Coordinates of C-alpha atoms in Angstrom, one line a residue:
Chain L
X1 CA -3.0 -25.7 24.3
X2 CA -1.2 -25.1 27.8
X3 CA -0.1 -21.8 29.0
X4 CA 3.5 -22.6 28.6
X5 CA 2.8 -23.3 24.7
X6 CA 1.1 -19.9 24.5
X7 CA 3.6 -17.9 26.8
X8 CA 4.2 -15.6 23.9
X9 CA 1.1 -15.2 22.5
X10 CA -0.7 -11.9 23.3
X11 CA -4.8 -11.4 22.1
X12 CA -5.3 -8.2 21.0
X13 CA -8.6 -6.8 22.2
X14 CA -9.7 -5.5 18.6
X15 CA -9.2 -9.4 17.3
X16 CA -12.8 -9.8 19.7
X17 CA -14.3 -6.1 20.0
X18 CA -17.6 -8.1 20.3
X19 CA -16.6 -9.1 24.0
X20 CA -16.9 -7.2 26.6
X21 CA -14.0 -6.6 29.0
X22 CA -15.0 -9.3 31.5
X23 CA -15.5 -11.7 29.1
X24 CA -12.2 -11.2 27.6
X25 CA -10.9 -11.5 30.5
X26 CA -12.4 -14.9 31.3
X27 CA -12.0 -16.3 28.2
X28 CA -8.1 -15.2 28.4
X29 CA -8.0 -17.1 31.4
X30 CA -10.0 -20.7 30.2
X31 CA -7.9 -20.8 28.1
X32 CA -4.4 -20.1 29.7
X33 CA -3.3 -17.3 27.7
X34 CA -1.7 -15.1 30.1
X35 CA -1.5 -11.4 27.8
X36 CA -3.4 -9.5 26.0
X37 CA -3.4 -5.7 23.9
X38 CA -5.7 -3.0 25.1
X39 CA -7.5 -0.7 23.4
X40 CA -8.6 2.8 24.8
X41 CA -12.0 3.2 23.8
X42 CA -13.6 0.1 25.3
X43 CA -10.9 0.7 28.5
X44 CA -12.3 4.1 29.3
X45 CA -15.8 3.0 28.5
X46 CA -15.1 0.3 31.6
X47 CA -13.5 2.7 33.3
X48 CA -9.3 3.0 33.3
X49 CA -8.9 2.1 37.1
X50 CA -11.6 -0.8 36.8
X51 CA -10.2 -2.5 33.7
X52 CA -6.6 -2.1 35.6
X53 CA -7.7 -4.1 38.6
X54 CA -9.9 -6.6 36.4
X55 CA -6.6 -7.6 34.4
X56 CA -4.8 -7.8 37.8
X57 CA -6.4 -9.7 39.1
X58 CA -6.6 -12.1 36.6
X59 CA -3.1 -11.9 36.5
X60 CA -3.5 -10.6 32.8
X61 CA -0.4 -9.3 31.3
X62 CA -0.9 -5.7 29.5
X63 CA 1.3 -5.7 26.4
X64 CA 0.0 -2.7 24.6
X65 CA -2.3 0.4 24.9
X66 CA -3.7 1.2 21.2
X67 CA -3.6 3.9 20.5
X68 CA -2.3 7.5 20.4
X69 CA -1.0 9.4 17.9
X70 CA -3.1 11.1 15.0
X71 CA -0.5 14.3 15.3
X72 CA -0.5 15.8 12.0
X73 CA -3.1 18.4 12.6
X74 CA -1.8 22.0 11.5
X75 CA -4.5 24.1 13.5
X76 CA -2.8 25.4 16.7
X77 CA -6.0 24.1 19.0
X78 CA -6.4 20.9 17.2
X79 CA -2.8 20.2 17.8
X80 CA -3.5 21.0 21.4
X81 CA -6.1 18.8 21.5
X82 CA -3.6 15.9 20.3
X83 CA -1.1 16.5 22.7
X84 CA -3.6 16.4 25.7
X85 CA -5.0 13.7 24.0
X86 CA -1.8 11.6 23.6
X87 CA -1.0 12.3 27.7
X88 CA -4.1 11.1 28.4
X89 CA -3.3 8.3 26.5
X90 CA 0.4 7.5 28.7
X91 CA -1.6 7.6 31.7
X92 CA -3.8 5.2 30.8
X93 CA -1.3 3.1 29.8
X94 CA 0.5 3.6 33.0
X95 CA -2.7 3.0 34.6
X96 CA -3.3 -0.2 32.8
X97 CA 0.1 -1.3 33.6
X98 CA 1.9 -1.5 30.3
X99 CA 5.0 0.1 29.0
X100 CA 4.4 0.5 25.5
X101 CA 1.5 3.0 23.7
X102 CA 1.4 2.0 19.8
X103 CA 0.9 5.4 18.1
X104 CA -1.0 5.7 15.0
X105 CA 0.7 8.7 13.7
X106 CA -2.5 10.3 11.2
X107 CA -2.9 11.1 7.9
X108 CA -3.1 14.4 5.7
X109 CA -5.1 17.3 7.2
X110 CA -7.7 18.1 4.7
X111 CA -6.6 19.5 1.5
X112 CA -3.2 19.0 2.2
X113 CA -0.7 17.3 -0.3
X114 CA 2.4 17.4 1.7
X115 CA 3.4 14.4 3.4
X116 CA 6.7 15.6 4.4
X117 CA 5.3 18.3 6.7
X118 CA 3.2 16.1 8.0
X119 CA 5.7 13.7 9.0
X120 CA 7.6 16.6 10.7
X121 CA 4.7 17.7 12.5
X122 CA 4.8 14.0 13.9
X123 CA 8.2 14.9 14.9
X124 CA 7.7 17.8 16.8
X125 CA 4.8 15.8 18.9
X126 CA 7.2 13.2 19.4
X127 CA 9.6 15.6 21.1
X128 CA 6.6 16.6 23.6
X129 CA 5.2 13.4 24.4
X130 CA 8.7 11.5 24.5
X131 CA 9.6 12.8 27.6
X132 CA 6.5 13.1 29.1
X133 CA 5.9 8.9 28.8
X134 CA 9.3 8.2 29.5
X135 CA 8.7 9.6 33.0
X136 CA 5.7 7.5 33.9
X137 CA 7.2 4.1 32.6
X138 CA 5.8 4.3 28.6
X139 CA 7.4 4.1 25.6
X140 CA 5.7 5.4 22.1
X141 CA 6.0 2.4 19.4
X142 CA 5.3 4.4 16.3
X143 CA 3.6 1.6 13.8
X144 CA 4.1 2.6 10.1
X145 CA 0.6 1.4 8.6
X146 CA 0.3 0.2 5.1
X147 CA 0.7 2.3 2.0
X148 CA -2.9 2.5 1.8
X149 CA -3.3 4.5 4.8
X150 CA -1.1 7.3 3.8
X151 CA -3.6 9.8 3.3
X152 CA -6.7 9.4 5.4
X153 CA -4.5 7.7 8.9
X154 CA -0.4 7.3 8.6
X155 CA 1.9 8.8 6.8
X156 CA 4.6 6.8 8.1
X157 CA 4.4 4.3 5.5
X158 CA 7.2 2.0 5.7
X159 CA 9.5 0.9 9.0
X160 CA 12.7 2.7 7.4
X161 CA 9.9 5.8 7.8
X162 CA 9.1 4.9 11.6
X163 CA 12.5 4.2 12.3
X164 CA 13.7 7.7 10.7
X165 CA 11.2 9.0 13.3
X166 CA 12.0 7.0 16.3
X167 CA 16.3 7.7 16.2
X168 CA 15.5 11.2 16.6
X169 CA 15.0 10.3 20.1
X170 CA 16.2 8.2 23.3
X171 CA 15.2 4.5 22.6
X172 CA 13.6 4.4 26.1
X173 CA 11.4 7.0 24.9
X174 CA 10.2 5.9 20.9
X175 CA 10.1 2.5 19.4
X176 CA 8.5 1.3 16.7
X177 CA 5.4 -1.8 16.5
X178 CA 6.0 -4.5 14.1
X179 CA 3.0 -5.5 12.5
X180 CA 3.3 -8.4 9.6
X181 CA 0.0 -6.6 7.9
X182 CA 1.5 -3.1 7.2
X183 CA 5.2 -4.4 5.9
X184 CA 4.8 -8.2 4.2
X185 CA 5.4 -6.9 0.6
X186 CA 8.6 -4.7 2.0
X187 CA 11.4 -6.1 1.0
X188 CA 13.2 -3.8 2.8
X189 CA 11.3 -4.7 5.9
X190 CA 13.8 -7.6 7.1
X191 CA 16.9 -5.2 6.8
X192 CA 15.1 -2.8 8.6
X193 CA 13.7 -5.1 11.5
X194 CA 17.5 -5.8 12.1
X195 CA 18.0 -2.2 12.0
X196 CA 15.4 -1.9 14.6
X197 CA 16.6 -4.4 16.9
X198 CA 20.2 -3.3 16.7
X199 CA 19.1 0.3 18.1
X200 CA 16.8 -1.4 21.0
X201 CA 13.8 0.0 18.8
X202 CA 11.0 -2.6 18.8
X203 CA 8.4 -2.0 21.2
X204 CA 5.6 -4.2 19.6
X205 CA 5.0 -7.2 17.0
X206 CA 1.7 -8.0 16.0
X207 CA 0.5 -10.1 13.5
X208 CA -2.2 -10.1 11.0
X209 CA -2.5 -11.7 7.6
X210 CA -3.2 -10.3 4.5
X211 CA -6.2 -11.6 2.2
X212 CA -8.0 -10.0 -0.3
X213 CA -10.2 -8.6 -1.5
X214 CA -10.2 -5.7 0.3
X215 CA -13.7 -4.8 1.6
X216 CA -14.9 -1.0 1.1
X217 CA -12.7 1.7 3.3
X218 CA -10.1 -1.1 3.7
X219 CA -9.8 -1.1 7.1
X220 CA -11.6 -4.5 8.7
X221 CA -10.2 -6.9 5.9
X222 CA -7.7 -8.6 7.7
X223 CA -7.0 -12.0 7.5
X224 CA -6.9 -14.4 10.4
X225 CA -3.4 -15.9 11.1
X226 CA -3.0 -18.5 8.2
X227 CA -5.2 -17.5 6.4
X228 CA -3.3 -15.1 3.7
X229 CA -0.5 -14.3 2.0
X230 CA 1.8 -13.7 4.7
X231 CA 4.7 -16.0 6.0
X232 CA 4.3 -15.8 10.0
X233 CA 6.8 -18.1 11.2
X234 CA 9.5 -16.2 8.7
X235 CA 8.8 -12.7 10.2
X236 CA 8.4 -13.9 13.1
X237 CA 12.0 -15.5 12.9
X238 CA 13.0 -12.2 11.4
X239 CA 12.0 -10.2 14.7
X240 CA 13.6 -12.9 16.8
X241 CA 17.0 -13.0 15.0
X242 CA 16.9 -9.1 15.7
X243 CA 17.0 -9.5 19.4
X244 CA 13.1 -9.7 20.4
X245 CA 11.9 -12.0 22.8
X246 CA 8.8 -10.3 23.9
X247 CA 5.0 -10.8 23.6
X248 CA 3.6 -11.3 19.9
X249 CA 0.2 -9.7 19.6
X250 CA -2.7 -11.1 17.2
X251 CA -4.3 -7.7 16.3
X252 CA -7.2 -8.9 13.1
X253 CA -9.7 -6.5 12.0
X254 CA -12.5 -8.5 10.4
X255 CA -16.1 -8.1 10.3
X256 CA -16.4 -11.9 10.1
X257 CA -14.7 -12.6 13.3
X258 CA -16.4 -9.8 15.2
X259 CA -20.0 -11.2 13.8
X260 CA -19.2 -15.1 15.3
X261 CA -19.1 -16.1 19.2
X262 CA -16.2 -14.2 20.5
X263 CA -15.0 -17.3 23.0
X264 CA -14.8 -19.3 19.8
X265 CA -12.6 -16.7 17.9
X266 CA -10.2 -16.4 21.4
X267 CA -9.7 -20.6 20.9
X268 CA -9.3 -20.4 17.1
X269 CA -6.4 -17.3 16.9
X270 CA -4.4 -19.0 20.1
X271 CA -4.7 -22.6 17.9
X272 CA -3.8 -20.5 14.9
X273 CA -0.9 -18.9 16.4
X274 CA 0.3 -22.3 17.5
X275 CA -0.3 -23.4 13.9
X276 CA 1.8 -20.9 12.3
X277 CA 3.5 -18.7 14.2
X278 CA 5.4 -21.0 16.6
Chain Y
X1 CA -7.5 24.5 -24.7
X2 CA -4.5 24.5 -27.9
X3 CA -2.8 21.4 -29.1
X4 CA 0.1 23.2 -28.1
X5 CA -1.1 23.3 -24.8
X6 CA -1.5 19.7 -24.7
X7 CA 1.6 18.5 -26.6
X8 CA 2.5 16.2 -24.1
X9 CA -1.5 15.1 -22.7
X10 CA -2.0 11.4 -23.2
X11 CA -5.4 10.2 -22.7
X12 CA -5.6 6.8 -21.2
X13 CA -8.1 4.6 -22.8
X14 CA -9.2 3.4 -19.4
X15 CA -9.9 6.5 -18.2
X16 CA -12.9 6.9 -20.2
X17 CA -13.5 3.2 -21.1
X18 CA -17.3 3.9 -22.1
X19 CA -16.1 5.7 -25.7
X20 CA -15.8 3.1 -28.5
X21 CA -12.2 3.3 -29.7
X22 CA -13.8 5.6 -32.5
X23 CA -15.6 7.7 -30.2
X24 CA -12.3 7.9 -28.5
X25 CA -10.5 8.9 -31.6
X26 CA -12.7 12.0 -32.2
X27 CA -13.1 13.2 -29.0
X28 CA -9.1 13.4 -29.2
X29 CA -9.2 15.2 -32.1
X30 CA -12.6 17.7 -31.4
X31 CA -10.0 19.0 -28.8
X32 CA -6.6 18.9 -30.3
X33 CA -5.1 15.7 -28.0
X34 CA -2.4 14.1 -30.3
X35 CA -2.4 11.3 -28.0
X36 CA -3.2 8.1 -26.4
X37 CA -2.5 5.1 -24.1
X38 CA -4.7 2.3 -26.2
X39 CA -5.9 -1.4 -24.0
X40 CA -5.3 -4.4 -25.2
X41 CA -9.0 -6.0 -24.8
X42 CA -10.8 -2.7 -26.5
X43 CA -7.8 -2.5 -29.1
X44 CA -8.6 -6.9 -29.7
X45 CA -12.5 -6.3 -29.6
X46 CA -12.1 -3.5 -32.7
X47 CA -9.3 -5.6 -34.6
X48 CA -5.4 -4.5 -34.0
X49 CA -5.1 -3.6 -37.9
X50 CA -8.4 -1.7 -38.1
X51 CA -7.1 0.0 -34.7
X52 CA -3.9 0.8 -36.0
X53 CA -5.4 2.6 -39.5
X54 CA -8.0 4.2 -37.3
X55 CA -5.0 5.7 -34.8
X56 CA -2.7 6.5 -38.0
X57 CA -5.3 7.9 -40.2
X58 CA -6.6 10.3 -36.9
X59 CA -2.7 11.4 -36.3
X60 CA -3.0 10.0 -33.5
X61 CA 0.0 8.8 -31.2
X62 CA 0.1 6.0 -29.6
X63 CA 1.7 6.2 -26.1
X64 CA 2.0 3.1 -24.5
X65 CA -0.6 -0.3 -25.2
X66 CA -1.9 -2.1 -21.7
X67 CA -0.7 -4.4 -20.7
X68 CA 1.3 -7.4 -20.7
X69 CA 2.7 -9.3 -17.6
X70 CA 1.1 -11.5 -14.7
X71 CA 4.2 -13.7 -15.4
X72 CA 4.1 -15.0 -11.6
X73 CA 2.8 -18.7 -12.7
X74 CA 5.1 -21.6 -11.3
X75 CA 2.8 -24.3 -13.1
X76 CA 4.9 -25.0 -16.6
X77 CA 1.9 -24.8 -18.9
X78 CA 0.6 -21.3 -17.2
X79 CA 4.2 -19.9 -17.8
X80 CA 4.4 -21.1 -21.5
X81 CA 1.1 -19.3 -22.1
X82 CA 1.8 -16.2 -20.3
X83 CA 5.0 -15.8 -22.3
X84 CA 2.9 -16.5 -25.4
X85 CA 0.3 -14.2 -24.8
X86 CA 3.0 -11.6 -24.1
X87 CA 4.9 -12.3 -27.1
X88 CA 1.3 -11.4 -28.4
X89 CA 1.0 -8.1 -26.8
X90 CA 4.4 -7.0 -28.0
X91 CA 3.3 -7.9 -31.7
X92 CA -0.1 -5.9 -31.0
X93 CA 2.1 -2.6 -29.8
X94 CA 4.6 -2.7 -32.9
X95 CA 1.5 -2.9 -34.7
X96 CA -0.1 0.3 -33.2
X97 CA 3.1 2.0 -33.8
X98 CA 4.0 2.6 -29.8
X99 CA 7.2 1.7 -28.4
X100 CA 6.2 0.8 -25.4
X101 CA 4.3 -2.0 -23.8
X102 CA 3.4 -1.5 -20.0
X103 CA 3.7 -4.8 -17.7
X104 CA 1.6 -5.4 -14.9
X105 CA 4.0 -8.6 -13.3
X106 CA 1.5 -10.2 -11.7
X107 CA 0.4 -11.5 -7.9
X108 CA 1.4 -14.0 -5.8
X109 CA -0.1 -17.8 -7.1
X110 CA -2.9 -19.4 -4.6
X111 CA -1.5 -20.6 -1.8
X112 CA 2.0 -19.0 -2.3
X113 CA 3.6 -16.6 0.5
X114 CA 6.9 -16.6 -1.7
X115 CA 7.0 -13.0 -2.8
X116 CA 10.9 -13.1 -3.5
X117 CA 10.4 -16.2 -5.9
X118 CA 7.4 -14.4 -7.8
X119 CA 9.6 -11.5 -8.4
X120 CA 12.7 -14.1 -9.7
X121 CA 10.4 -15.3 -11.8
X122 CA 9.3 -12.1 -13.5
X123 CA 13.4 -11.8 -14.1
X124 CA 13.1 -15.4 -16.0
X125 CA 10.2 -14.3 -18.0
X126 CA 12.0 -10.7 -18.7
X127 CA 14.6 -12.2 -19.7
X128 CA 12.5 -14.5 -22.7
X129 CA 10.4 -11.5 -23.8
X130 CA 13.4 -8.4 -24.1
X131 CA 15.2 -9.6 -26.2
X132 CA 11.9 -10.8 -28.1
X133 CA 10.0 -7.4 -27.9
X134 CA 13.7 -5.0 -28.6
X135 CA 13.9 -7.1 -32.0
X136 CA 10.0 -5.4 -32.7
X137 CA 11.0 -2.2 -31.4
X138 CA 9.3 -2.2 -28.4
X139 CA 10.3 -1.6 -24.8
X140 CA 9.1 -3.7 -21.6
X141 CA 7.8 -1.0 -19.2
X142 CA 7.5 -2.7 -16.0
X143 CA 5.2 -0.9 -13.2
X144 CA 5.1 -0.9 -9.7
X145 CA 1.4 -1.5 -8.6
X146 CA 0.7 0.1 -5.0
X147 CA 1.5 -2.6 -2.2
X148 CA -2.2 -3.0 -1.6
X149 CA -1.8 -5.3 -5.2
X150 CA 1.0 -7.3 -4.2
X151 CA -0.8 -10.1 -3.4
X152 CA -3.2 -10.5 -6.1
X153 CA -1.7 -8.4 -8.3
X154 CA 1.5 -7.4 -9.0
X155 CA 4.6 -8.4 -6.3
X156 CA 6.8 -5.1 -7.9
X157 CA 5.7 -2.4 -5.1
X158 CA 7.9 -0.2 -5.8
X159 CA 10.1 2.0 -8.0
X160 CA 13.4 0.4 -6.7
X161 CA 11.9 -3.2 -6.7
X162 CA 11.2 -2.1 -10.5
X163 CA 14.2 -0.9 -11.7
X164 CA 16.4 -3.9 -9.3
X165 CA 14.6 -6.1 -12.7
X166 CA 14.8 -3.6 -14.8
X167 CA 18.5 -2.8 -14.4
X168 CA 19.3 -6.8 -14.8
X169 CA 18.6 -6.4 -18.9
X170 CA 20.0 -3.6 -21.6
X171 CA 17.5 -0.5 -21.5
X172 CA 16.1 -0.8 -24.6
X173 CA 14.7 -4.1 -23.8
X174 CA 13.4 -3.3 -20.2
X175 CA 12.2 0.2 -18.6
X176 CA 10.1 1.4 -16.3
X177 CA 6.2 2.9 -15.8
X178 CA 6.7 5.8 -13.6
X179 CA 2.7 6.2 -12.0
X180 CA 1.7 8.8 -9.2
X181 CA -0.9 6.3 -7.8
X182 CA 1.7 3.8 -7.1
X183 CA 4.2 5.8 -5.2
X184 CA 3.3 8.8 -4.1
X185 CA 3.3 7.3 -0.6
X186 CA 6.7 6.9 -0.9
X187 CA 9.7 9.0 0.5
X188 CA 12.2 6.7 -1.4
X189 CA 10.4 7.3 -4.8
X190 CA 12.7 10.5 -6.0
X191 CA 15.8 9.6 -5.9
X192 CA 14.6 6.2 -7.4
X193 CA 12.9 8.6 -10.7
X194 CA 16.2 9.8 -10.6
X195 CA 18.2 6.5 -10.6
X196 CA 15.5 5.9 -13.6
X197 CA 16.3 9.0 -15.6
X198 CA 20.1 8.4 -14.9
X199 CA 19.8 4.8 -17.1
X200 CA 17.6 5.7 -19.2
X201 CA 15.0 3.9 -18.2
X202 CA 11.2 5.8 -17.6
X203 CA 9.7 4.8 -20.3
X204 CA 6.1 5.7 -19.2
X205 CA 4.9 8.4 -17.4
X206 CA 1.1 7.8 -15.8
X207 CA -1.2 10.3 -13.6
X208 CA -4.0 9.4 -11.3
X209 CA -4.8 11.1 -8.1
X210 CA -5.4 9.3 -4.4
X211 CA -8.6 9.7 -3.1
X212 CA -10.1 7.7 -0.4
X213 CA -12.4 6.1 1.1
X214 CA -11.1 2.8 -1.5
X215 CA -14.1 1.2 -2.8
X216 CA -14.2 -2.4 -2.3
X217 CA -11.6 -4.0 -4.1
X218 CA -9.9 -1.1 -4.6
X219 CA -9.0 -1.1 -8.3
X220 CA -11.2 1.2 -9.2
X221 CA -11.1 3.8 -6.9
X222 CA -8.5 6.4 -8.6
X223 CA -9.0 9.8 -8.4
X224 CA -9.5 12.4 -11.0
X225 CA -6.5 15.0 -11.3
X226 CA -6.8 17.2 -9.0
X227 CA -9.5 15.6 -6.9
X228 CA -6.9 13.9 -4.0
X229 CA -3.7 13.7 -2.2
X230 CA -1.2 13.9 -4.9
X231 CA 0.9 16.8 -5.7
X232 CA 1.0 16.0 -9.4
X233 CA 3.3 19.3 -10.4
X234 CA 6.0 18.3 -7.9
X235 CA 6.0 14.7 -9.4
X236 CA 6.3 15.9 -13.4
X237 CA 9.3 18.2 -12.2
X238 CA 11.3 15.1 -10.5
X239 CA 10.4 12.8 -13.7
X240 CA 11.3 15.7 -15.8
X241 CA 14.5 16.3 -13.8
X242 CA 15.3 12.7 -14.3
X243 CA 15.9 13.8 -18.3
X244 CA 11.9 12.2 -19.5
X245 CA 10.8 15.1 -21.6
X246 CA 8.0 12.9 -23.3
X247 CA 4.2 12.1 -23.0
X248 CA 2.4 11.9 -19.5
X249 CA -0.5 9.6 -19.6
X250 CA -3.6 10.0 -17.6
X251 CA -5.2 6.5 -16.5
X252 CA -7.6 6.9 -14.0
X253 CA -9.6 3.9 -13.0
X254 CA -12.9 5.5 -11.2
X255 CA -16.4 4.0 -11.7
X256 CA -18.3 7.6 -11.2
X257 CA -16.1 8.5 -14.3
X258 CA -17.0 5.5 -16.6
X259 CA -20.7 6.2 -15.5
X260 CA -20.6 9.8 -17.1
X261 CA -20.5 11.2 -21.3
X262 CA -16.9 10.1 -22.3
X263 CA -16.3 13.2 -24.3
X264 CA -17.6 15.3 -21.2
X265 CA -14.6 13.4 -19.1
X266 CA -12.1 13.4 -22.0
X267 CA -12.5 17.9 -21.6
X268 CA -12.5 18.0 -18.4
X269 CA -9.3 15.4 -18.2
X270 CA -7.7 17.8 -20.7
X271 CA -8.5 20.5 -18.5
X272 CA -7.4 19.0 -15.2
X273 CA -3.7 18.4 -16.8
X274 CA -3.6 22.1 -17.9
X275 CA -4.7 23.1 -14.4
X276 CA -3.0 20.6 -11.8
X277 CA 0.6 19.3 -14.1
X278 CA 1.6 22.1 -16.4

């Protein structure tokens, strides 16, 4: 694997949350892959202005800040809370370096059956926080999640969903990410990814693949690239015939990669993504 | 509780899958439910005939038999024998004296990442067993499993993926299952009940609430009415906007349920349709 062969290939952080931020780092660097996806809780745990000038100087490329969002609260003070949250969020992102915060938008508040009113409560935080990342260099990718998060994380199910969302507002200020594990058995995904690239809309791809069976909570089930259901070159052409050239993220949740060596796992998802995806 | 209360109730054999069919049949009758969605394997273990005289002698009607389906198979000898045992199935349902027989299509085959050829190949099989089951007075009800099924499963996710094969045969050979768990996630779900209704083609109407965290698995993880995320009285009023004034089914898979007294479940499932759908 050289760095050339793997100039698209970006290591999300959550693929090896058993590493610390150093070691990701390194092993980034062994092994010539030149970009990777950040996620808050282990950044602020480092500290935000320490894990900026670690990935400097490693001359690490930040493609994403994970995440923001979870803006469907209906109490006044816990929607507050989101929005401060959610700035916090763009400055950390700025911080870090990268342009694009994926938001996951949240679920159903408690006893609540009424997706559409959630959906325009994600709206309405949109309209805030739009602005307000624009200015400091961040755009919000909005990432519909799976059906199967609907109630308890994202109500925005579906891309035409995200997309809905995002055209309410200036391109430079909402995308939407692109992940292969929330819209494989869409088959209105492809139409919409064109959509997306038309309008200047995608902000993110990640990849993931899909294998079952699901473990208990469904969360950190995700298959490593080639290792499911899902066709990653064909999406990936997809995204690429709709304009995007950018960095493609490997984002897996799996308890069995976070229980194995985490250098090992680095080498194995960049040889995978050369396997499959390109 | 009144059997005029509960004219349109169907109790889903599933939902209460610890009752012999006999213990099923009285419990139906001790509280005035006129009817029921019967399994195939529970209907095979008592003997179809003896089923059918035990249904008929209890007045008991007979809503919709499940299931047929998991037609996905590319290997020759796989196909021929899931046609075969589907030509079964539609025998066993004229014999129970429902018109409808619900189809679960089934997954993608090891290995495959073709979802589109999976779903052309349901449209071959349809096209064998329609004409087949319309000549026994039966009707095809083909049901959208939730996308977390697609790959091992069932590769219809949605309504409109449902009625795009549906809509390819005459309606009396091929309709839909209309099911809350399914597609309650979706925004594109109403105006597809209402394409449904418009050709005549809901020929099943199925209740079971979301509830989360999914079990491991996640088949059996459906909530009781009432208990989740599903506004189940907004759902009847599209289906019965759509033009289906006829029996809504509960079929909810849940393990605590199947651990408790069946009659117990089959009251308080009664009770739960009065409360949350009518």
């Amino acid at each position: 694997m050289t760095t050339n062969e793997l100039a698209r290939f970006s290591l999300n952080q959550m693929t090896v949350k058993q590493l610390s931020l150093p070691d990701l780092v390194d092993a980034c660097t062994e092994l010539g892959v030149r970009n990777a996806g950040l996620w808050r809780e282990p950044v602020r745990r480092y500290g935000v202005e320490a894990a900026a000038r670690l990935v400097r100087d490693a001359g690490l490329n930040v493609t994403t800040l994970c995440r923001g969002g979870f803006l469907t609260a209906t109490d006044p003070a816990r929607r507050a809370a989101a929005l401060d949250d959610n700035r916090a969020a763009v400055d950390e992102a700025a911080a870090l370096g990268t342009d694009t915060l994926v938001l996951v938008c949240g679920g159903l508040p408690d006893g609540s059956k009424d997706l559409h009113g959630a959906r325009e409560r994600i709206a309405d935080a949109l309209a805030v926080l739009g602005p307000y990342a624009a200015e400091r260099g961040v755009r919000l990718a909005v990432e519909p999640l799976h059906p199967m998060f609907a109630a308890d994380r994202c109500v925005v199910s579906t891309l035409a969903q995200a997309l809905d969302l995002a055209e309410r507002f200036p391109a430079e200020q909402v995308g939407v990410t692109v992940d292969t594990y929330h819209i494989w058995w869409d088959d209105q995904a492809p139409e919409q990814i064109a959509r997306a690239g038309a309008g200047g809309r995608i902000a993110a791809f990640q990849l993931a693949d899909w294998i079952t069976p699901l473990p208990a909570g469904v969360l950190n089930g995700r298959g490593q690239i080639g290792d499911g259901a899902i066709d990653m070159r064909q999406w990936k052409k997809r995204v690429e015939a709709a304009g995007y050239t950018g960095p493609i993220e490997v984002e897996v949740f799996n308890e069995e990669l976070w229980a194995r060596d985490g250098k090992q796992v680095v080498a194995e998802t960049a040889r995978r993504f050369l396997d499959h995806v390109m």
